[in-house]
mmCIF file of C-alpha atoms (C1' of nucleotides) in Angstrom:
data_model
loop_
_atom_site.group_PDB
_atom_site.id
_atom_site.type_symbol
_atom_site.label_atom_id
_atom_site.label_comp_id
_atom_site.label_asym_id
_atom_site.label_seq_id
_atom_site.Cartn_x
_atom_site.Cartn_y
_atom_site.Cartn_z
ATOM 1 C CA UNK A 1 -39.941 -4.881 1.780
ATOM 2 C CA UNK A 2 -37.205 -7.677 2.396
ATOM 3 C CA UNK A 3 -35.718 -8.324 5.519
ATOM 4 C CA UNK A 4 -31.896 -9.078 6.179
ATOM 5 C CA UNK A 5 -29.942 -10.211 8.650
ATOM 6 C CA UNK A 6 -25.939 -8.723 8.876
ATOM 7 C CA UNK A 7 -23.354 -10.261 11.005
ATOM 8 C CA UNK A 8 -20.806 -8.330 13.367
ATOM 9 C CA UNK A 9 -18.511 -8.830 15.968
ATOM 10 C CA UNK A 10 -19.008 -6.714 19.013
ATOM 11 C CA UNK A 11 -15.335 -6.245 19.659
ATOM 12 C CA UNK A 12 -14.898 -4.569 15.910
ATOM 13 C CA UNK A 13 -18.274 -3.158 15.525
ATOM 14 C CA UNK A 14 -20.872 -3.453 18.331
ATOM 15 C CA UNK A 15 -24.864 -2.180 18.225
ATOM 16 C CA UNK A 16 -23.386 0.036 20.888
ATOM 17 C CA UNK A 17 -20.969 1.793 18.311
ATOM 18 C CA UNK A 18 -22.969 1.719 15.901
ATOM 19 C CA UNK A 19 -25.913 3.527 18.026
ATOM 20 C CA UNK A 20 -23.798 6.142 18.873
ATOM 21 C CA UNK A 21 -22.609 6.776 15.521
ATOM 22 C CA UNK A 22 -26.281 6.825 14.357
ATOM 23 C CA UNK A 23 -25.900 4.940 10.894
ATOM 24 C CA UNK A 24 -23.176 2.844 9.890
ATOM 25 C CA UNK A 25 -21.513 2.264 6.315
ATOM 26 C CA UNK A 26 -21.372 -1.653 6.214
ATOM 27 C CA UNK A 27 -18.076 -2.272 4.472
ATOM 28 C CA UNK A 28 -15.369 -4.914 4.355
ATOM 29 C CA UNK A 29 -17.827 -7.456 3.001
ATOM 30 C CA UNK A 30 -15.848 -9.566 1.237
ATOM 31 C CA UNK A 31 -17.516 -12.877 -0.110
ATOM 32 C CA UNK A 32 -19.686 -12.857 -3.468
ATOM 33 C CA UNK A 33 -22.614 -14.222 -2.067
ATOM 34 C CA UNK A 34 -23.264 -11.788 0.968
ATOM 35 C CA UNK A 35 -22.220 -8.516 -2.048
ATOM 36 C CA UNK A 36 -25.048 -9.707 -4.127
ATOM 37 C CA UNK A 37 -27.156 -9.870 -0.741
ATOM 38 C CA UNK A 38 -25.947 -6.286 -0.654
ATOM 39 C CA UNK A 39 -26.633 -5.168 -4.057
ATOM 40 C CA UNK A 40 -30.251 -6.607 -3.375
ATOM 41 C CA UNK A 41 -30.836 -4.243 -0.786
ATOM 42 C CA UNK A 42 -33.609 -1.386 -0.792
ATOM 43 C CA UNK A 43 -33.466 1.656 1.160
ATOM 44 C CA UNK A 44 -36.411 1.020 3.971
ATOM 45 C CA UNK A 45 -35.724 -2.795 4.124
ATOM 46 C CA UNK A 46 -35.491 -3.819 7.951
ATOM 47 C CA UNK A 47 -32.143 -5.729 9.169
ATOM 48 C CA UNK A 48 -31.522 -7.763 12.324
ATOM 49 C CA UNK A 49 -28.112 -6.586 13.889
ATOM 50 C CA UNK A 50 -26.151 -10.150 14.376
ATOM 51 C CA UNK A 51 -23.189 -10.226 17.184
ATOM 52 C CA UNK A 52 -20.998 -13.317 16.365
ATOM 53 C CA UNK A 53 -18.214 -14.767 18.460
ATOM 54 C CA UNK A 54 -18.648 -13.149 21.709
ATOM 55 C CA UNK A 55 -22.410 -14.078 23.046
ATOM 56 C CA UNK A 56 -23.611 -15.133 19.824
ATOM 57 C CA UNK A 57 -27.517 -13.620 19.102
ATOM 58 C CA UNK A 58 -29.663 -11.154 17.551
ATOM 59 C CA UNK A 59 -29.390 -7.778 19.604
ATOM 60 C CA UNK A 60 -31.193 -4.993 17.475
ATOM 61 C CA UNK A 61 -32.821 -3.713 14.364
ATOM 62 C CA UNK A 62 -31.879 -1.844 11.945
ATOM 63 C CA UNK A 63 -32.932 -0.610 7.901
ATOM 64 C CA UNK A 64 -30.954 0.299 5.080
ATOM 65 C CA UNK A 65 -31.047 3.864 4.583
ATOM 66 C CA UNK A 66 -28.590 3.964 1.314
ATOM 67 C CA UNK A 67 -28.735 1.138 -0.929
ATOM 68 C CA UNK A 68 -25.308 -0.625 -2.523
ATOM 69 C CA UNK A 69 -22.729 1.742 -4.182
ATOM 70 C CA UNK A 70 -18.830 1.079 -4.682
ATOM 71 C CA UNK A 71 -16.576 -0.073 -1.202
ATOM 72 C CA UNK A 72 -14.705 3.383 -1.309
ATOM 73 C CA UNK A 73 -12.166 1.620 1.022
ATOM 74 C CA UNK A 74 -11.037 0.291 -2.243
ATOM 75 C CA UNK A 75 -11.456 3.319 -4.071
ATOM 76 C CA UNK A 76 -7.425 3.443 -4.608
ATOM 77 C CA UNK A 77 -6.923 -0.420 -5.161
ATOM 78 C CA UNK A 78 -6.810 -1.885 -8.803
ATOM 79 C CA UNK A 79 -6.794 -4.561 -7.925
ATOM 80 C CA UNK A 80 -9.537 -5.498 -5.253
ATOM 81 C CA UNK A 81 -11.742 -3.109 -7.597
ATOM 82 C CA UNK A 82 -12.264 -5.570 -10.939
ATOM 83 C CA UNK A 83 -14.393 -7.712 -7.741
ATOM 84 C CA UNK A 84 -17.032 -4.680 -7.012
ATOM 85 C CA UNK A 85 -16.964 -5.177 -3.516
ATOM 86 C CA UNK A 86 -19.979 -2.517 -2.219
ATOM 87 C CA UNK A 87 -21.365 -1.316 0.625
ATOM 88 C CA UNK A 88 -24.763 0.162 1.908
ATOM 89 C CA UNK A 89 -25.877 2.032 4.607
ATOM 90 C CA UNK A 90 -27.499 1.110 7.842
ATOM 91 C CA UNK A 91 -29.126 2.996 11.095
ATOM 92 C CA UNK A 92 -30.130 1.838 14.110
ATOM 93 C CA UNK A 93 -34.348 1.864 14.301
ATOM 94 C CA UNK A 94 -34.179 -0.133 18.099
ATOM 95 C CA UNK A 95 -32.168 -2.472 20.656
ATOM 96 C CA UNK A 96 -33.990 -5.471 21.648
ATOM 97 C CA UNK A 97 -35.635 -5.597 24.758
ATOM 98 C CA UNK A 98 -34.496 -9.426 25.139
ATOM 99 C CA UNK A 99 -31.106 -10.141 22.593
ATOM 100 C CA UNK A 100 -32.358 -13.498 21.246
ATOM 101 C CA UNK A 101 -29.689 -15.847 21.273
ATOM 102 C CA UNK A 102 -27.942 -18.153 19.120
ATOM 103 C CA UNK A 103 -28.815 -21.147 21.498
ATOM 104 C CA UNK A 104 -32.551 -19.936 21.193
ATOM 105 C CA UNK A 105 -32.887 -19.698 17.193
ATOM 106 C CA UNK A 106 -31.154 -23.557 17.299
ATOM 107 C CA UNK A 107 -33.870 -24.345 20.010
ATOM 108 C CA UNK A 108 -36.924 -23.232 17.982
ATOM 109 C CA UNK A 109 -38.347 -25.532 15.330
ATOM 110 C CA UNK A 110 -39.688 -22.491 12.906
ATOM 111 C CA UNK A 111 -36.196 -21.398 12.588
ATOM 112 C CA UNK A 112 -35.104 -24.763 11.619
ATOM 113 C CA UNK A 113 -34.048 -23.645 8.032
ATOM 114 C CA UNK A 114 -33.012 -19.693 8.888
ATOM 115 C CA UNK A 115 -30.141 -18.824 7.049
ATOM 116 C CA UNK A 116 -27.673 -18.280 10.151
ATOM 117 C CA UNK A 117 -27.789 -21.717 10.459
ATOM 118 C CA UNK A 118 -28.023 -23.318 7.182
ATOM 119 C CA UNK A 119 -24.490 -21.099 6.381
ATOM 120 C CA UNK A 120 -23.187 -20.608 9.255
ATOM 121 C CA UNK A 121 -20.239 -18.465 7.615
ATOM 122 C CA UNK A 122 -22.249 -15.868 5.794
ATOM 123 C CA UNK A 123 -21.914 -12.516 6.769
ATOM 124 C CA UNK A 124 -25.237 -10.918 4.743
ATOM 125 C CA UNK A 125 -28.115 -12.645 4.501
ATOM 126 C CA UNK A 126 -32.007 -12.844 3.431
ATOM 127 C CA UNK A 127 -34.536 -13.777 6.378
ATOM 128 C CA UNK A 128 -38.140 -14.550 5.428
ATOM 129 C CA UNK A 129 -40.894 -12.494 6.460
ATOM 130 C CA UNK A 130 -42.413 -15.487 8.655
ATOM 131 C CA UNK A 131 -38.555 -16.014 10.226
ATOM 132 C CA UNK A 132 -38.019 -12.566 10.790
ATOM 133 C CA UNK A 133 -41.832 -11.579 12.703
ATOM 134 C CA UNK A 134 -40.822 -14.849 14.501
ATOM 135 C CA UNK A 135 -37.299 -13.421 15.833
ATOM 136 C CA UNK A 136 -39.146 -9.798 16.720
ATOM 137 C CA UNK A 137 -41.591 -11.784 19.306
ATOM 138 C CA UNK A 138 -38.793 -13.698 20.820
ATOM 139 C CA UNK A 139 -36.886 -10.178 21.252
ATOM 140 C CA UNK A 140 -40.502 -8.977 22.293
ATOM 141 C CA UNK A 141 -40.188 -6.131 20.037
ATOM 142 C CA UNK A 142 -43.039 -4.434 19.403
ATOM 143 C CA UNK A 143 -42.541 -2.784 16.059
ATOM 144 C CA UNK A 144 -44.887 -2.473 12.812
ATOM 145 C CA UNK A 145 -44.173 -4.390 10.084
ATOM 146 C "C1'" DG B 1 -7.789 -23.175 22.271
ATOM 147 C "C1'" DC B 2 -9.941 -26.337 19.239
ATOM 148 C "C1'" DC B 3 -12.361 -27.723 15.411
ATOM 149 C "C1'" DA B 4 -15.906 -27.876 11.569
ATOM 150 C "C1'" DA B 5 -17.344 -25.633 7.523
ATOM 151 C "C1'" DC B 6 -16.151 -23.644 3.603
ATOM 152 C "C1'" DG B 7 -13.954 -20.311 0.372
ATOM 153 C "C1'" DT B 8 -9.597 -19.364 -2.131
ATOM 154 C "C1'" DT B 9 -5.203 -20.382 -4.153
ATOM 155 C "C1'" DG B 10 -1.998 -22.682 -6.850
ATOM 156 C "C1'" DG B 11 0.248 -26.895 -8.784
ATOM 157 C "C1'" DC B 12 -0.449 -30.234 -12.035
ATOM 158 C "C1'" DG C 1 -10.641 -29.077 -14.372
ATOM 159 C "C1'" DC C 2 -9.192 -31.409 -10.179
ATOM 160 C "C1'" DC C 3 -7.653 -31.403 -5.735
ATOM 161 C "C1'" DA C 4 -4.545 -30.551 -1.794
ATOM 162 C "C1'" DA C 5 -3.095 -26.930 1.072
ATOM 163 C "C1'" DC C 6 -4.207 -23.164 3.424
ATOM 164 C "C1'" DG C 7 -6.770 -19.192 5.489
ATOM 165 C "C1'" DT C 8 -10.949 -17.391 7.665
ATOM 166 C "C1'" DT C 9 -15.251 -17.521 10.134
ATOM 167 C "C1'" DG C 10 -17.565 -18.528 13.998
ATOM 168 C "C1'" DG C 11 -19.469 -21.794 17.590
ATOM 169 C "C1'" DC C 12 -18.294 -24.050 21.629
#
DNA sequence: GCCAACGTTGGC
DNA sequence: GCCAACGTTGGC
């Protein structure tokens, strides 16, 4: 099992949409680095739902139920397809209780060297086990690992 | 709205 | 291959 963390803006693509859709396909990833995070992906693997820009924090979780396969929104497109751009899909498992914040991660020693920081601009990224149970307290989720 | 970080593009 | 210019992301 790996854990993830996926970035979105809630004014594109909010845990609220993607709730009531029920499972989302994660496209329009378009930076190397977070498409190999992508390809690495195995169905089961548990993701924390990321809103950037607009109240910055961790709201919900999430696992990949379909693993990496081609973008099809560049199914017709030559020319974007010699980069294999892919995408994999997601559903909703639960909301946090308490969203943990941006300001909160910064605040807490453990998290000193989480990815979100570290690269602030990546969009798809590994947590570690010991980051990620970390996170779930401070949303006081109660959920098996 | 501003700015830092950083990835991409294109001239040389 | 280097580097300046430029575009995008994302926090504040």
């Amino acid at each position: 099992m790996n854990y993830w963390l996926v970035k979105s803006e809630p004014d594109v693509y909010g845990w609220d949409h993607f709730v009531k859709q029920g499972r989302a396909v994660w496209d329009g990833v378009r930076n190397y680095q977070a498409r190999n995070n992508l390809k690495a992906m195995q169905a089961g693997d548990e993701v924390l739902f990321y809103h950037s820009v607009t109240k910055p924090g961790v709201v919900g979780l999430a696992r990949v139920c379909k693993t990496a396969y081609p973008d099809p929104t560049v199914a017709d497109d030559p020319a974007q397809q010699k980069f294999g751009w892919v995408v994999v899909e997601l559903e909703p498992i639960m909301p946090f209780e308490q969203p943990v914040a941006l300001a909160r991660i910064k605040a807490e020693p453990m998290l000193a060297n989480i990815g979100l920081i570290k690269q602030s601009r990546l969009s798809v990224m590994p947590i570690r086990p010991d980051e990620f149970e970390l996170i779930l307290k401070m949303a006081h989720a109660n959920v098996a690992l």
